[in-house]
Coordinates of C-alpha atoms in Angstrom, one line a residue:
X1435 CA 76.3 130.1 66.6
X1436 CA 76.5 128.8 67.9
X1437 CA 75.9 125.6 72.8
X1438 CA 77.5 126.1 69.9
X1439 CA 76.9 128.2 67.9
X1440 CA 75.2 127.8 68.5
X1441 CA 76.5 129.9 67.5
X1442 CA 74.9 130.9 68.3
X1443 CA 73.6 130.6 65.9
X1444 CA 69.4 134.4 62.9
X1445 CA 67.5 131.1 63.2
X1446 CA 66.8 128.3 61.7
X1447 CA 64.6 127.6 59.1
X1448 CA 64.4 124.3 60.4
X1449 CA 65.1 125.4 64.0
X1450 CA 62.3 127.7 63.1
X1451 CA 63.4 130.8 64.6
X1452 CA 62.3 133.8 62.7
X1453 CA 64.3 136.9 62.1
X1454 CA 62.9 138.0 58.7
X1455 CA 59.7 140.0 59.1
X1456 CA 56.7 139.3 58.2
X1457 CA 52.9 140.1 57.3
X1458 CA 49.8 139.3 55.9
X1459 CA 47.7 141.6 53.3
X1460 CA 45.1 141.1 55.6
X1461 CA 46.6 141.4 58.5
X1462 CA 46.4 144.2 61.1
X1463 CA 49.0 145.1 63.9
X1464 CA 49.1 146.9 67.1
X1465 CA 51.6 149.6 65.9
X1466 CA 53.1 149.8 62.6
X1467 CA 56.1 151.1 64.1
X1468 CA 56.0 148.0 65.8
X1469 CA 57.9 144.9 65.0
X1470 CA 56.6 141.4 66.2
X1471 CA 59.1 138.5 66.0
X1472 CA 59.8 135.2 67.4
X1473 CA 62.4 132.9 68.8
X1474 CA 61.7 129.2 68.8
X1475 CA 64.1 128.9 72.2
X1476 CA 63.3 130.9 75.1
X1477 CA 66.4 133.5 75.8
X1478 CA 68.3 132.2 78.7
X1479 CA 71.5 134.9 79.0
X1480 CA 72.6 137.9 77.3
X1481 CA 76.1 137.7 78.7
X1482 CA 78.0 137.5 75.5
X1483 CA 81.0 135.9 77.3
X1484 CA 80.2 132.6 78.4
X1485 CA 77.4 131.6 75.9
X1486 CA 76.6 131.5 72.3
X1487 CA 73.1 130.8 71.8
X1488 CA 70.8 131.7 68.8
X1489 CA 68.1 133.5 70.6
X1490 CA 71.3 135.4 72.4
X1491 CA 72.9 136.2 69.4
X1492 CA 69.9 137.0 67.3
X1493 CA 68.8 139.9 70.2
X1494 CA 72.3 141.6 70.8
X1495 CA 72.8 142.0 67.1
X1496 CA 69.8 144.1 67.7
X1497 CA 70.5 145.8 70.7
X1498 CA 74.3 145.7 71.0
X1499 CA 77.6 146.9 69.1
X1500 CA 81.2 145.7 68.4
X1501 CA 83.8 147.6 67.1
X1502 CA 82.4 146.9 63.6
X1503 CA 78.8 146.2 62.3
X1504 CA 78.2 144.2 58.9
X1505 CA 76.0 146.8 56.0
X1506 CA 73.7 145.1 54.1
X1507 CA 76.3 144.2 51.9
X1508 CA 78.0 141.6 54.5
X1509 CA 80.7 144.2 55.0
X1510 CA 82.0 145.7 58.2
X1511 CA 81.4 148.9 58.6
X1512 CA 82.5 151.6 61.4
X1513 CA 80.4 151.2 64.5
X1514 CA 82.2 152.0 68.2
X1515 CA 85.5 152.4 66.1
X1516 CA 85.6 155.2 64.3
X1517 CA 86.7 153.7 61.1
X1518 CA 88.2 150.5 59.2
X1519 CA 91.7 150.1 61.2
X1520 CA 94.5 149.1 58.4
X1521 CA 96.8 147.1 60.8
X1522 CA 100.1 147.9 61.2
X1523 CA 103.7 145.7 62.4
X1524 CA 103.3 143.2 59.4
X1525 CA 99.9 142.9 59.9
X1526 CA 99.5 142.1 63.1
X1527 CA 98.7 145.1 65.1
X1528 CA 95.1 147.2 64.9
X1529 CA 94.7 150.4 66.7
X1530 CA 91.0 151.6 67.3
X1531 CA 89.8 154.4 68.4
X1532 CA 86.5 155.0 70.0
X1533 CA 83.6 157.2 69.0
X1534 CA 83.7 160.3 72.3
X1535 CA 79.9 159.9 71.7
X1536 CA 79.3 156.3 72.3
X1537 CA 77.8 155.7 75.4
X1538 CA 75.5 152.6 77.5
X1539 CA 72.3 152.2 77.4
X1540 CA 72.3 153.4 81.5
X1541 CA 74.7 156.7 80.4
X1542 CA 77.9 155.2 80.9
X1543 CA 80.5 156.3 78.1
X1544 CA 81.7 152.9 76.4
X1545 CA 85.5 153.4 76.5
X1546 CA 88.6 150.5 75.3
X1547 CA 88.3 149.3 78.7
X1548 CA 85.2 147.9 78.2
X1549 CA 86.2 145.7 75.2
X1550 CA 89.7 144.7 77.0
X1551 CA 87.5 143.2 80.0
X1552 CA 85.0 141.6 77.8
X1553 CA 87.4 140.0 75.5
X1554 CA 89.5 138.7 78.7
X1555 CA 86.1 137.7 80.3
X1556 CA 85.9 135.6 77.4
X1557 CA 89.0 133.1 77.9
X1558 CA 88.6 133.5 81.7
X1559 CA 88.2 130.0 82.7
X1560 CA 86.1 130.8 85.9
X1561 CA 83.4 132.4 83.6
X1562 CA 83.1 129.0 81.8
X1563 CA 83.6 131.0 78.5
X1564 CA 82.1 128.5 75.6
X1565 CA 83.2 130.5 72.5
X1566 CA 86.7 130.8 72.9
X1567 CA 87.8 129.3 69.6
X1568 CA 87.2 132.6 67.5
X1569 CA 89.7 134.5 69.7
X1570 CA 92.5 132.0 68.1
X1571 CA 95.6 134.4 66.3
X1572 CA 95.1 137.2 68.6
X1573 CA 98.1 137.1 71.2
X1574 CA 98.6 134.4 73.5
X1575 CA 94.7 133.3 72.9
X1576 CA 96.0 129.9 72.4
X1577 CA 98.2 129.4 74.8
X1578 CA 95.6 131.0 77.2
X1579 CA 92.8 128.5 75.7
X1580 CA 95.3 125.1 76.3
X1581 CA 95.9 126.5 80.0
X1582 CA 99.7 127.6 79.5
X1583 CA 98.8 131.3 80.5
X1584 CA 96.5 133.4 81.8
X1585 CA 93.6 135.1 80.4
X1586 CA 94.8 138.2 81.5
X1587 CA 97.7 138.2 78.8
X1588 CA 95.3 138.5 75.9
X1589 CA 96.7 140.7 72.9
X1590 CA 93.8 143.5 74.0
X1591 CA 94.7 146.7 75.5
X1592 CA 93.3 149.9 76.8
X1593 CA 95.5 152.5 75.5
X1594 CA 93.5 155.5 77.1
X1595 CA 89.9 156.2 77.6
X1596 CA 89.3 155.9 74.2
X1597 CA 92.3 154.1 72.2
X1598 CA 92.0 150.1 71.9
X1599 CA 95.0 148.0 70.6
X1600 CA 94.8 144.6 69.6
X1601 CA 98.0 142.5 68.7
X1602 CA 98.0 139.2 67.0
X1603 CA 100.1 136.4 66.7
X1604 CA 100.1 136.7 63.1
X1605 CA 98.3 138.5 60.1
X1606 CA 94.8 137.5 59.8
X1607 CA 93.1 138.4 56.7
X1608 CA 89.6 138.1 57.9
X1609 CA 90.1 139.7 61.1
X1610 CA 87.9 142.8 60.1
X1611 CA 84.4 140.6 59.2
X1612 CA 85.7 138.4 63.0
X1613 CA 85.4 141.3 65.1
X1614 CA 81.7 141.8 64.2
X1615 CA 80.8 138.5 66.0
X1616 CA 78.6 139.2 68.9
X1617 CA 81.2 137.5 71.2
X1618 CA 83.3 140.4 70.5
X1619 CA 81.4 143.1 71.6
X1620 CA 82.0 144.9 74.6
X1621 CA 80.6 145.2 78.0
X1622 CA 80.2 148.1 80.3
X1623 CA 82.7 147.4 83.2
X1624 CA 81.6 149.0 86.0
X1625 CA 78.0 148.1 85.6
X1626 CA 79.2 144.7 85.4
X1627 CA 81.2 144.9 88.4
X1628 CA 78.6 146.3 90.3
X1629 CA 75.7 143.8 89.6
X1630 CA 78.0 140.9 89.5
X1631 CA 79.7 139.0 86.6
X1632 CA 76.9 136.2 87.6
X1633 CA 74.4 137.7 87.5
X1634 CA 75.0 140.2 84.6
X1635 CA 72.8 139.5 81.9
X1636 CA 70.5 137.1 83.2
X1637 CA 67.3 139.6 83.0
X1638 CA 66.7 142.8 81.7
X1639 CA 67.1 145.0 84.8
X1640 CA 71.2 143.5 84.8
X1641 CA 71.7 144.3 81.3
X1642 CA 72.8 147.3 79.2
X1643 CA 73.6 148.2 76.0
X1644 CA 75.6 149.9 73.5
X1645 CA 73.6 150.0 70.4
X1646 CA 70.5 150.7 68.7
X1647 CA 68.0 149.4 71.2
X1648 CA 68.0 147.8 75.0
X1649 CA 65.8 145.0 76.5
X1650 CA 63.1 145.5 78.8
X1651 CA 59.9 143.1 80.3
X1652 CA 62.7 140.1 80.6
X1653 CA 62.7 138.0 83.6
X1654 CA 65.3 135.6 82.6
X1655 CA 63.0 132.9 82.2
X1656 CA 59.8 134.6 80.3
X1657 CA 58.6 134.0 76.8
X1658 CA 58.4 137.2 76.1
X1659 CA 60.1 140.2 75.7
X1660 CA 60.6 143.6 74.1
X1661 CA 63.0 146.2 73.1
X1662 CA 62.8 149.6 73.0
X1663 CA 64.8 152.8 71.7
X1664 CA 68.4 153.5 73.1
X1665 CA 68.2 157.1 74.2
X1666 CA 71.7 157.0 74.4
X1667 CA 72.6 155.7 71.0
X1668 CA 75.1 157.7 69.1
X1669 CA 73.0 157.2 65.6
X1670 CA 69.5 157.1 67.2
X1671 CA 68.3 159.6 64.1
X1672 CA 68.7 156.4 61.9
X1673 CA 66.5 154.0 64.4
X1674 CA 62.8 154.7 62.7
X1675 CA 61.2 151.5 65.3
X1676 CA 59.3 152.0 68.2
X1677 CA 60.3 148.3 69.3
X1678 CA 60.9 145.0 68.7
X1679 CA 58.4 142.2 70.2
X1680 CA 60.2 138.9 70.7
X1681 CA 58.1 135.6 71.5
X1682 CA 59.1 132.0 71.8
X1683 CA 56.9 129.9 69.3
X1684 CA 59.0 126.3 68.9
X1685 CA 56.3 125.2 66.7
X1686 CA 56.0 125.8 62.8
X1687 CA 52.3 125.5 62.4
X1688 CA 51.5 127.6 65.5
X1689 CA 53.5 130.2 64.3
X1690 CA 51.9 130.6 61.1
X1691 CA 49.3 130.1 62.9
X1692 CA 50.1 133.9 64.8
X1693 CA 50.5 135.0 61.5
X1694 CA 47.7 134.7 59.7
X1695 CA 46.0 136.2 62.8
X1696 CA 48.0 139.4 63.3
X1697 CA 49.8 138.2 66.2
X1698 CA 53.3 137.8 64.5
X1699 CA 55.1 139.6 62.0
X1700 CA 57.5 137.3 61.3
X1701 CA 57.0 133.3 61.0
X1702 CA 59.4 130.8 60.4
X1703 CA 58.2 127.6 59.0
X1704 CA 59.4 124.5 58.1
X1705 CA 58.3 120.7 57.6
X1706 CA 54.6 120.1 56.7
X1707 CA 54.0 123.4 57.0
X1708 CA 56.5 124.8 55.4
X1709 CA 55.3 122.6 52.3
X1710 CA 52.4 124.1 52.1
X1711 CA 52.9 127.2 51.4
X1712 CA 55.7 126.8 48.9
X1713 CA 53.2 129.2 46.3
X1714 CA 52.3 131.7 49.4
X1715 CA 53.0 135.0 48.0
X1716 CA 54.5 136.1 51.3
X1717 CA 56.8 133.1 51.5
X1718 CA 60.5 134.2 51.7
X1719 CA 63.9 131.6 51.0
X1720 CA 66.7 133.4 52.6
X1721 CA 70.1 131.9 52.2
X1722 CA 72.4 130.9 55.0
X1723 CA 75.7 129.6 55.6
X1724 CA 74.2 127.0 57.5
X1725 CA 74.6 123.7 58.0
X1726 CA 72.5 120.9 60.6
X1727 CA 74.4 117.8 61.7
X1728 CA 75.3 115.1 64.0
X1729 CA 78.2 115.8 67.2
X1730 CA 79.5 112.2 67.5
X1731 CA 80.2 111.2 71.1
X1732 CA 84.2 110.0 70.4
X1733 CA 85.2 109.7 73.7
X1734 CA 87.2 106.6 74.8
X1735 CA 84.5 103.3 75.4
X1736 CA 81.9 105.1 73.9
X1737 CA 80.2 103.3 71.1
X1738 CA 81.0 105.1 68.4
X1739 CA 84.5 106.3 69.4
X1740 CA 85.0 103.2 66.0
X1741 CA 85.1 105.1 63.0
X1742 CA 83.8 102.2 61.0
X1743 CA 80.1 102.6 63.0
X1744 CA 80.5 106.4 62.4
X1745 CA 80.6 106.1 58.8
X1746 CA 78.4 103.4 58.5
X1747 CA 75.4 105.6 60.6
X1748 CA 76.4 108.4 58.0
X1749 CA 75.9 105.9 55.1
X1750 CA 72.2 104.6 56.0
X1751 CA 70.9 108.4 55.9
X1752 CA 68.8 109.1 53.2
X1753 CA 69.5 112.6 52.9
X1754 CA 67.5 113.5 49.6
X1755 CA 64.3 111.9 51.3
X1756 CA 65.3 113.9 54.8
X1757 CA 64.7 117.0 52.9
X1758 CA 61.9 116.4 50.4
X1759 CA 60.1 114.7 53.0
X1760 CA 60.6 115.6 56.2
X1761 CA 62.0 119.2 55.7
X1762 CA 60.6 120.3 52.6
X1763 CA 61.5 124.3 53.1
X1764 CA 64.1 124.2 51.0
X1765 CA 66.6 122.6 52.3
X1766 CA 69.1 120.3 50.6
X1767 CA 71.6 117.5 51.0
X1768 CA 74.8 118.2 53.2
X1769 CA 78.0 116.8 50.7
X1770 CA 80.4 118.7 53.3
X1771 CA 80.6 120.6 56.5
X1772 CA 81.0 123.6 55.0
X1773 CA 77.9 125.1 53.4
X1774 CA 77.8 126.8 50.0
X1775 CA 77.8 130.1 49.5
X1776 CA 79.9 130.5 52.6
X1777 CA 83.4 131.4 50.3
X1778 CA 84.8 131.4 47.1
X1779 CA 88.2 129.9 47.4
X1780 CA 90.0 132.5 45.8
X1781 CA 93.1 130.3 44.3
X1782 CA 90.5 128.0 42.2
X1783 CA 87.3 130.2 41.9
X1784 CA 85.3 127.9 43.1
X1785 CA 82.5 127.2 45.7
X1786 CA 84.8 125.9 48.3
X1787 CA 81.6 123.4 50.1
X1788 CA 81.2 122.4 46.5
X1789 CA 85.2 121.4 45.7
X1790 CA 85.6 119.5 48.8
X1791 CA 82.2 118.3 48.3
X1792 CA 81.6 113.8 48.6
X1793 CA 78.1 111.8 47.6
X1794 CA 74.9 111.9 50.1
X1795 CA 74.0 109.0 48.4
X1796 CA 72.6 106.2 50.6
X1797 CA 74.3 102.9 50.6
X1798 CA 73.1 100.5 52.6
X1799 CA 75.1 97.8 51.8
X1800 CA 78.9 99.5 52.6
X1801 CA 77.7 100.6 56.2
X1802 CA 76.0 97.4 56.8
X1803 CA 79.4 95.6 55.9
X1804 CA 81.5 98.6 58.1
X1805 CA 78.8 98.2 61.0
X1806 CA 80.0 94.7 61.5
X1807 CA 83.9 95.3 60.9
X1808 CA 83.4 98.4 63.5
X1809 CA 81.5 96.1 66.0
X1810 CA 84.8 93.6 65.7
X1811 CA 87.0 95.7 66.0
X1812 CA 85.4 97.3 69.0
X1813 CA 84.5 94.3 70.5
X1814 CA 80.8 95.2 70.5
X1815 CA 78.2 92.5 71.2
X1816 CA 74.3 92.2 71.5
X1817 CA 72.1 95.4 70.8
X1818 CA 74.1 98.9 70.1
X1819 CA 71.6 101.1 72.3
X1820 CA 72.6 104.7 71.5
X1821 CA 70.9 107.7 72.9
X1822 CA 69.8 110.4 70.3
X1823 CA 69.4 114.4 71.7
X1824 CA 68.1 117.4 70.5
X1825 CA 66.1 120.4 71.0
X1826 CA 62.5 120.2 72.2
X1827 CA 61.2 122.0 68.7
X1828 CA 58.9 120.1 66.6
X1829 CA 61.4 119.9 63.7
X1830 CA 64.2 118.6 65.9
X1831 CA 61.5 116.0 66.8
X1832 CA 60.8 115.0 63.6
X1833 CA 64.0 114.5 62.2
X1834 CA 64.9 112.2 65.2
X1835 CA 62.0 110.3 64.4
X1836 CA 63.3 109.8 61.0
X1837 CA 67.3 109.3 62.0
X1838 CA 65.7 106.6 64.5
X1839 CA 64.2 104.7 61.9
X1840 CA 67.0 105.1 59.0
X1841 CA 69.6 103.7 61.8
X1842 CA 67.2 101.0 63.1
X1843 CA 65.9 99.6 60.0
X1844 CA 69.2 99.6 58.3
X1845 CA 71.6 99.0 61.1
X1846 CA 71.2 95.0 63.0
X1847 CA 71.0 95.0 66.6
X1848 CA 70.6 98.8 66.9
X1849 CA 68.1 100.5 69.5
X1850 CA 67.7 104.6 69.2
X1851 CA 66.3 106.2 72.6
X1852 CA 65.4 110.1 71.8
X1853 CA 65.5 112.8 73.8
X1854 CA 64.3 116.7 73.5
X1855 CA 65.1 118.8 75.8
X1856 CA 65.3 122.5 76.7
X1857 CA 68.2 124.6 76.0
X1858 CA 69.5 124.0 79.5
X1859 CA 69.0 120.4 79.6
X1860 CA 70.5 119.8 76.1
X1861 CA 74.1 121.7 77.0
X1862 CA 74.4 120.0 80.1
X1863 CA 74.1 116.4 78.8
X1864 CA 76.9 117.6 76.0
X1865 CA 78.8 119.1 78.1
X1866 CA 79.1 115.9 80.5
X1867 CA 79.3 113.7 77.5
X1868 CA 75.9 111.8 78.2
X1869 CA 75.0 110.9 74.4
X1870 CA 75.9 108.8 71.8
X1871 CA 74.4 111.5 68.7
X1872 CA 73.3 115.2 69.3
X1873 CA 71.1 117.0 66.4
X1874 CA 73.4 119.8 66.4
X1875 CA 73.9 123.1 63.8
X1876 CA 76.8 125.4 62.2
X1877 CA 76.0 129.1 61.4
X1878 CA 79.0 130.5 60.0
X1879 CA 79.4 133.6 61.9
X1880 CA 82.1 135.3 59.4
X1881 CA 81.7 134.4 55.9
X1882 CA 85.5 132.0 55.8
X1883 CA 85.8 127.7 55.7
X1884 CA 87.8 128.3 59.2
X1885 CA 85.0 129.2 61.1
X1886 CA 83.4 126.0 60.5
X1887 CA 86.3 124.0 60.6
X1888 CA 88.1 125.5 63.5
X1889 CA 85.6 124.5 66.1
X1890 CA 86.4 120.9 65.6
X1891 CA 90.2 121.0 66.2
X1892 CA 91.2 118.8 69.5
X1893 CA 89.7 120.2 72.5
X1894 CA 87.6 123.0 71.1
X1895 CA 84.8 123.9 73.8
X1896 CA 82.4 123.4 70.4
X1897 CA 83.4 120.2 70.2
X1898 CA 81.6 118.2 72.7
X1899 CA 81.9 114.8 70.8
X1900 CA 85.7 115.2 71.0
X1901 CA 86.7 114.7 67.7
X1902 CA 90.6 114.2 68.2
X1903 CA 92.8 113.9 64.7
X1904 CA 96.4 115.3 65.2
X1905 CA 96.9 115.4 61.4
X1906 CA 93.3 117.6 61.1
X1907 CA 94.9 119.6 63.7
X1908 CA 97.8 120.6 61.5
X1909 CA 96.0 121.4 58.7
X1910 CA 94.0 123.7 60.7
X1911 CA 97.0 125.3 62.7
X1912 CA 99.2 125.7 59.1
X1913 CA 96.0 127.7 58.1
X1914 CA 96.0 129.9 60.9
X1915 CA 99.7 130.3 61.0
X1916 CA 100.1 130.8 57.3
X1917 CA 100.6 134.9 55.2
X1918 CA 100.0 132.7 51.6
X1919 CA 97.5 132.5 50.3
X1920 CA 98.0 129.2 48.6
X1921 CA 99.0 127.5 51.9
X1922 CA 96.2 129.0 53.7
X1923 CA 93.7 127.5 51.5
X1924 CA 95.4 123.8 50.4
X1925 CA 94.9 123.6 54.2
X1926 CA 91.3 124.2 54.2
X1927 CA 91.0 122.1 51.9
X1928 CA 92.7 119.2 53.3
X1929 CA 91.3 119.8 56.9
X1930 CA 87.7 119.1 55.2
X1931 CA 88.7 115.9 53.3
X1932 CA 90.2 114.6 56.2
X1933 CA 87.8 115.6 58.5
X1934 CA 85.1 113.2 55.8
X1935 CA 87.6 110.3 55.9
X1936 CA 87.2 110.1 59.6
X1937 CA 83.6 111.1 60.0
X1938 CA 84.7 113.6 62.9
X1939 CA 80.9 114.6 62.4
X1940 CA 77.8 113.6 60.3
X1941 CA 76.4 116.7 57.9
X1942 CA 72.7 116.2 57.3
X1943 CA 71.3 119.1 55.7
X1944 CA 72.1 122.6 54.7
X1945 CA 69.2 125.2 56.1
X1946 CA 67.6 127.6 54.3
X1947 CA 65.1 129.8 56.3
X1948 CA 61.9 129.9 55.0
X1949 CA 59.3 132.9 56.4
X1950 CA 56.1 134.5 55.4
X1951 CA 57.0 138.2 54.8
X1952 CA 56.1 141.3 55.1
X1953 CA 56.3 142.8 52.2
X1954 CA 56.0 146.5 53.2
X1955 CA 59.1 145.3 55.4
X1956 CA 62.4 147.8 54.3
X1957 CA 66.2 148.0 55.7
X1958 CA 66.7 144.8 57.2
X1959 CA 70.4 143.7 56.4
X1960 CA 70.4 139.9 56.0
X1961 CA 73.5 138.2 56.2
X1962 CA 74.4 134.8 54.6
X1963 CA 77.0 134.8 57.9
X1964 CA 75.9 136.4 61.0
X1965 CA 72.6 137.2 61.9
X1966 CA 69.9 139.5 61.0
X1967 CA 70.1 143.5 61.7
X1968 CA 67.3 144.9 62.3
X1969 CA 67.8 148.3 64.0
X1970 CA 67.4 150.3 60.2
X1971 CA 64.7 148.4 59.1
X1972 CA 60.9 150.3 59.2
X1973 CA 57.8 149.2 57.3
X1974 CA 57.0 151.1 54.2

């Protein structure tokens, strides 16, 4: 998630944004048919086309639908198709059709032709679509994405009011569990139309929904905000909430803080806080396919455009002390992009973060020896200044603090200057290039290696530190192209080592979200990959 994922990116333990209920035994709530929850970002858009935030994501699982929905088994299951489509043409055609009941939060029906303009918004370059990586192997999406056609030539059709055919350019095994992404849900055309494809989503009275709930007492900008029962919803019998209380808290402490007072029934903690309370009963460890890291600026003159000084920044971490110390909610050592858990790679059986796995161990001495070849070769004299950016929460703060000192202390003639910013600020510095190291994240938003490793293929729009390898780039377009098995996974494989030998990014950590609990808390469907569903949960 997902800028990126920021993917949008559910949040993080570490990013501290809270999706997993939570109460106290003492506590006492304004409605138990009430949920209370919090962001650690404000919500800035809801337009699912052009952004991939986690506080976006996180509220249209909750208030939106694709053609699938993942079960609390991490499975897609019918949602505004009717059923699982078993493509047809070798694998490369799905034919959907749509429930006759669905229908927008305002009344409209939802029909195909609200997920063809949706999907072509998406890769419409005036939109400034961010996300259009996942839409790769659907037909023409690449050559739509490199500027060789236009958007409008997508593989996505309306077949009829309610018929929606999708053609790929070849067979994609995990298309099923992609579909399910928020970025692939649709959006009700004419409302869209009529309020303005700017302004659509930026507050609650331009926005409308498809699923279990729809957003109300959101300005745009506010703190705060709330959602409420979809009259319209096709399965509202199964929707036992009254509504869903969002608030931004980007502070650990504060939030348990709202906790232990009844104010919030979820808190996400991390850091000092988070060590704490590693015997509180309430305390939940809920295991993602996440992993936090460094976006390398790689642009031409940039500092560390050398891959010597990449891997020699990588090298003075202290990973093990990152965690224990600094995190201390459970989260461990980064060995590879790819977090564990995400797949089993099913031609070894094993793990595949843990088979293409390399040491966290710190070694001073190698990067020290590198940092000097790098500055040679680069012909780098006098202090390295390099500018350090993040988000403005307090665990982004503190792990720039310790990056700072790791680089300085290790490094000669290095200066970090940190930066926290808001949401806003932070994408428009990456996406003008203006930083050296961003404290970035990777939510896998469909439980397959590619989704990681696809966004860091040449000129991705997730790749704002412009990672270029053409030899990563084959690997990852053999995968895509590939119907073997075998070939799609030696690729995998080799995209990852590769993408370590050239230290096209620096893994840190892998999150795990840590929250105090409700325990009366029932029918939430947490996903390892994707974000948290709450629209069957209820307290017991």
């Amino acid at each position: 998630m997902r800028q990126g994922l920021k993917r949008l990116g559910l949040l993080m333990s570490i990013f501290g944004v809270g999706m997993v209920l939570a109460a106290c035994g003492q506590q006492t709530t304004t409605s138990t048919k009430t949920l209370n929850l919090m962001q650690t970002t404000d919500l800035t858009t809801l337009d699912n086309t052009n952004q991939a935030t986690m506080p976006e994501f996180n509220t249209l699982t909750n208030i939106s639908e694709g053609l699938y929905r993942l079960n609390n088994q991490n499975q897609p299951v019918p949602a505004m198709a009717t059923k699982l489509v078993k493509p047809t043409n070798n694998g490369r055609t799905y034919t959907f059709n749509i429930r006759t009941n669905a229908k927008w939060s305002n009344g409209d029906p939802v029909t195909a032709a609200d997920f063809e303009y949706s999907w072509k918004r998406s890769l419409n370059p005036k939109n400034n679509p961010v996300y259009t990586y996942v839409f790769s192997g659907i037909k023409n999406a690449d050559a739509i994405i490199a500027g060789k056609k236009s958007y409008t030539t997508l593989g996505v059709k309306a077949l009829g009011t309610k018929k929606l055919q999708v053609t790929l350019d070849h067979p994609m095994t995990y298309f099923n569990k992609l579909v399910t992404m928020p970025v692939f849900m649709p959006q009700d055309k004419p409302f869209v139309e009529k309020v303005g494809w700017r302004t659509y989503g930026t507050n609650a009275a331009n926005t409308v929904s498809n699923g279990a709930f729809k957003i109300t007492n959101w300005s745009g900008t506010s703190n705060k905000y709330r959602l409420v029962p979809n009259t319209h919803y096709y399965d509202k019998k199964a929707v036992k909430l009254d509504g869903i209380t969002y608030t931004t808290v980007p502070e650990a402490n504060t939030a348990s803080d709202l906790f232990q007072s009844g104010k919030l029934d979820d808190a996400t903690i991390s850091g000092v806080t988070a060590r704490g309370m590693q015997n509180n009963k309430n305390l939940k460890r809920v295991p993602k396919a996440w992993t936090y890291y460094l976006q390398v600026n790689q642009r031409h003159g940039q500092p560390l455009a050398n891959a010597k000084m990449r891997r020699a920044i990588s090298l003075v971490i202290n990973r093990q002390q990152l965690t224990d110390k600094v995190l201390a909610d459970g989260s461990t050592p980064a060995s590879s992009f790819v977090a564990p858990k995400t797949a089993i790679d099913p031609t070894t059986g094993r793990d595949f973060s843990q088979e293409t796995s390399t040491s966290t161990k710190q070694d001073v001495r190698t990067a020290r020896a590198l940092w000097r070849q790098g500055r040679r070769e680069s012909g780098q004299t006098g202090t390295v200044k390099l500018s350090l950016i993040g988000d403005d929460q307090g665990v982004t703060k503190n792990v720039a603090q310790f990056l700072q000192g790791q680089i300085q202390q290790n490094l000669a003639d290095t200066e970090i200057n940190i930066s926290n910013l808001p949401e806003k600020g932070l994408s428009s510095r990456k996406t003008a290039g203006q930083f050296n190291l961003s404290q970035w994240y990777w939510l896998a938003d469909f439980a397959d290696p590619i989704n990681y490793l696809g966004i860091l293929t040449t000129g991705n729009t997730m790749n704002p530190g412009h990672f270029s390898d053409s030899t990563y780039d084959q690997f990852i377009k053999t995968a895509q192209a590939t119907n073997r098995e075998t070939t799609y996974w030696r690729s995998l494989r080799a995209a990852e080592s590769r993408l370590q030998a050239r230290t096209g990014v620096i893994p840190l950590y892998y999150v795990k979200e840590a929250h105090l609990v409700n325990p009366k808390l029932k029918g939430v469907a947490y996903h390892v990959a994707g974000f948290a569903d709450y629209t069957r949960s209820y307290l017991d």
